Amino acid sequence: MHSVLQRANSILAYALSVLACLTFACFVSTVFLDYVTDANINTVKVVVKNVPDYSASREKNDLGFLTFDLQTDLTHLFNWNVKQLFLYLTAEYETSNNELNQVSKGNGCALGQDHIESANKNITLTLSWNIIPNAGLLPNIFASGSHSFQFPVEYTTSRM
Amino acid sequence: MDLVSLFDDVKRMNKRQFLYQLLSFGMIVSSALMIWKGLMVVTGSESPIVVVLSGSMEPAFHRGDLLFLTNYPEEPVRVGEIVVFKVEGRDIPIVHQKNGTIKFLTKGDNNSVDDRGLYAPGQLWLTKRDVVGRARGFLPYVGMVTILMNEYPKFKYAVLACLGFYVLIHRE
């Protein structure tokens, strides 16, 4: 009555539809969750150097170096539909040419290049993360809490 | 199931029924095309669903994962967003806005250097024109079929031929 091919076909079809339903349930179970949390950011040492930056060009550019403290608890963000978090720190500042400049770094220190006019302006550091799910939406979350600081006007020439 | 019984359906068809089969085959092809083009209109992206082809985004995205993209012109590109440009890339470590046009640089999570080597020769920044879309949704493993088909073209043609043959031969 039923050949092997027919049985295999129906088993495959059934398994696929069950998997699809489970994946959808996994997506729906976490789609309305709020992933925002607090973050404390503080800068420890802020210097500006005028050095060649070979990642963009051979010309000398202003490079801001900063050391920062970051304190936040992200453990409660993890659930069964969070595979990983991609964290990044963003430095945001205004210049006369540009209303919004954003520089970011996955980890370590943030580095940006712009003219010295940015030196006196306020620079805001914010922490944000991408949530990489097992299946579902890919939201971009900004932590509540940011830190503003200013770069010094004078260059630092000595080694840090 | 031998070959003769396979063609039984065809033998019992008259001309009108055979034409109907052809029409339903055309319906399947055109509705697939309509869904794809409809998604393009809704998402604003020239390719709303892409398959991750490289491991440059591991461990977030592996080969064969599916990404759903949107590309609305009114939404500005911001730092940290996962953009897909002409090749396939990842987030934007640097976003610069200059003279009204946004310039940015991308880097793959799993790569140690940024993507400048992948851009056109002499191109240092991406602009909005290069962006195919921004990743909004994620579905694992489904794109594996596409990767298999691209790596073994003969397998692709065999599957397509079988499916087309099946639709033409079988009566609804």
PDB file of C-alpha atoms in Angstrom, chain A residues 5 23 55-57 83-84 86 88-90 93 97-105 111 113-115 128 130 132-140 142, chain B residues 57-62 65 67-68 77-82 90-100 109 114 116 124-125 135-140:
ATOM      1  CA  LEU A   5       9.384   6.458  -0.777  1.00  0.00           C
ATOM      2  CA  THR A  23      11.038  27.873  15.274  1.00  0.00           C
ATOM      3  CA  SER A  55      44.096  52.735   8.188  1.00  0.00           C
ATOM      4  CA  ALA A  56      42.718  55.752   6.323  1.00  0.00           C
ATOM      5  CA  SER A  57      45.641  57.554   4.662  1.00  0.00           C
ATOM      6  CA  LYS A  83      22.580  33.159  20.809  1.00  0.00           C
ATOM      7  CA  GLN A  84      24.987  35.989  21.454  1.00  0.00           C
ATOM      8  CA  PHE A  86      27.427  41.872  19.937  1.00  0.00           C
ATOM      9  CA  TYR A  88      29.962  48.010  20.942  1.00  0.00           C
ATOM     10  CA  LEU A  89      30.774  51.401  22.373  1.00  0.00           C
ATOM     11  CA  THR A  90      29.891  54.462  20.344  1.00  0.00           C
ATOM     12  CA  TYR A  93      30.081  64.193  18.602  1.00  0.00           C
ATOM     13  CA  ASN A  97      30.684  70.163   9.071  1.00  0.00           C
ATOM     14  CA  ASN A  98      28.641  67.306  10.386  1.00  0.00           C
ATOM     15  CA  GLU A  99      25.694  67.206  12.707  1.00  0.00           C
ATOM     16  CA  LEU A 100      26.315  63.678  13.804  1.00  0.00           C
ATOM     17  CA  ASN A 101      29.545  61.727  13.824  1.00  0.00           C
ATOM     18  CA  GLN A 102      29.698  58.256  15.227  1.00  0.00           C
ATOM     19  CA  VAL A 103      32.770  56.184  15.849  1.00  0.00           C
ATOM     20  CA  SER A 104      32.633  52.772  17.379  1.00  0.00           C
ATOM     21  CA  LYS A 105      34.823  49.935  18.441  1.00  0.00           C
ATOM     22  CA  LEU A 111      39.584  55.809  18.043  1.00  0.00           C
ATOM     23  CA  GLN A 113      39.779  60.919  13.308  1.00  0.00           C
ATOM     24  CA  ASP A 114      38.510  64.399  12.763  1.00  0.00           C
ATOM     25  CA  HIS A 115      39.809  67.921  12.889  1.00  0.00           C
ATOM     26  CA  SER A 128      24.764  49.388  22.645  1.00  0.00           C
ATOM     27  CA  ASN A 130      22.958  43.708  18.721  1.00  0.00           C
ATOM     28  CA  ILE A 132      21.719  37.686  17.665  1.00  0.00           C
ATOM     29  CA  PRO A 133      18.807  35.279  18.144  1.00  0.00           C
ATOM     30  CA  ASN A 134      18.508  31.613  17.310  1.00  0.00           C
ATOM     31  CA  ALA A 135      15.672  32.630  15.025  1.00  0.00           C
ATOM     32  CA  GLY A 136      13.853  35.923  14.832  1.00  0.00           C
ATOM     33  CA  LEU A 137      14.420  39.659  14.765  1.00  0.00           C
ATOM     34  CA  LEU A 138      17.824  41.344  15.050  1.00  0.00           C
ATOM     35  CA  PRO A 139      17.240  44.356  17.293  1.00  0.00           C
ATOM     36  CA  ASN A 140      19.743  47.146  17.982  1.00  0.00           C
ATOM     37  CA  PHE A 142      20.943  51.207  23.295  1.00  0.00           C
TER      38      PHE A 142
ATOM     39  CA  MET B  57      30.323  36.727  10.699  1.00  0.00           C
ATOM     40  CA  GLU B  58      30.812  33.675  12.876  1.00  0.00           C
ATOM     41  CA  PRO B  59      29.751  32.913  15.534  1.00  0.00           C
ATOM     42  CA  ALA B  60      26.706  35.092  14.918  1.00  0.00           C
ATOM     43  CA  PHE B  61      25.901  33.960  11.380  1.00  0.00           C
ATOM     44  CA  HIS B  62      27.152  30.757   9.855  1.00  0.00           C
ATOM     45  CA  ASP B  65      21.793  31.060   7.471  1.00  0.00           C
ATOM     46  CA  LEU B  67      18.860  37.024   6.634  1.00  0.00           C
ATOM     47  CA  PHE B  68      15.833  39.198   6.003  1.00  0.00           C
ATOM     48  CA  VAL B  77      22.424  54.019   8.733  1.00  0.00           C
ATOM     49  CA  ARG B  78      23.832  53.998  12.250  1.00  0.00           C
ATOM     50  CA  VAL B  79      26.802  52.481  13.987  1.00  0.00           C
ATOM     51  CA  GLY B  80      26.476  48.828  14.836  1.00  0.00           C
ATOM     52  CA  GLU B  81      23.902  47.955  12.250  1.00  0.00           C
ATOM     53  CA  ILE B  82      24.437  44.838  10.206  1.00  0.00           C
ATOM     54  CA  ARG B  90      28.795  43.095   8.819  1.00  0.00           C
ATOM     55  CA  ASP B  91      28.381  45.934  11.185  1.00  0.00           C
ATOM     56  CA  ILE B  92      29.663  49.440  10.849  1.00  0.00           C
ATOM     57  CA  PRO B  93      32.444  50.297  13.237  1.00  0.00           C
ATOM     58  CA  ILE B  94      32.702  53.810  11.843  1.00  0.00           C
ATOM     59  CA  VAL B  95      29.975  56.090  10.594  1.00  0.00           C
ATOM     60  CA  HIS B  96      30.859  59.494   9.220  1.00  0.00           C
ATOM     61  CA  GLN B  97      28.491  62.053   7.901  1.00  0.00           C
ATOM     62  CA  LYS B  98      29.944  64.474   5.444  1.00  0.00           C
ATOM     63  CA  ASN B  99      28.390  66.947   3.032  1.00  0.00           C
ATOM     64  CA  GLY B 100      24.996  65.422   3.580  1.00  0.00           C
ATOM     65  CA  ASP B 109      33.020  40.066  13.158  1.00  0.00           C
ATOM     66  CA  ASP B 114      37.995  45.918   8.044  1.00  0.00           C
ATOM     67  CA  ARG B 116      38.353  47.907   2.641  1.00  0.00           C
ATOM     68  CA  LEU B 124      37.679  53.846   1.258  1.00  0.00           C
ATOM     69  CA  TRP B 125      34.093  54.259   2.409  1.00  0.00           C
ATOM     70  CA  ALA B 135      19.534  42.746   8.502  1.00  0.00           C
ATOM     71  CA  ARG B 136      16.280  42.697  10.456  1.00  0.00           C
ATOM     72  CA  GLY B 137      15.510  38.998  10.809  1.00  0.00           C
ATOM     73  CA  PHE B 138      17.420  35.761  11.078  1.00  0.00           C
ATOM     74  CA  LEU B 139      16.608  32.152  10.286  1.00  0.00           C
ATOM     75  CA  PRO B 140      19.229  29.430  10.727  1.00  0.00           C
TER      76      PRO B 140
END
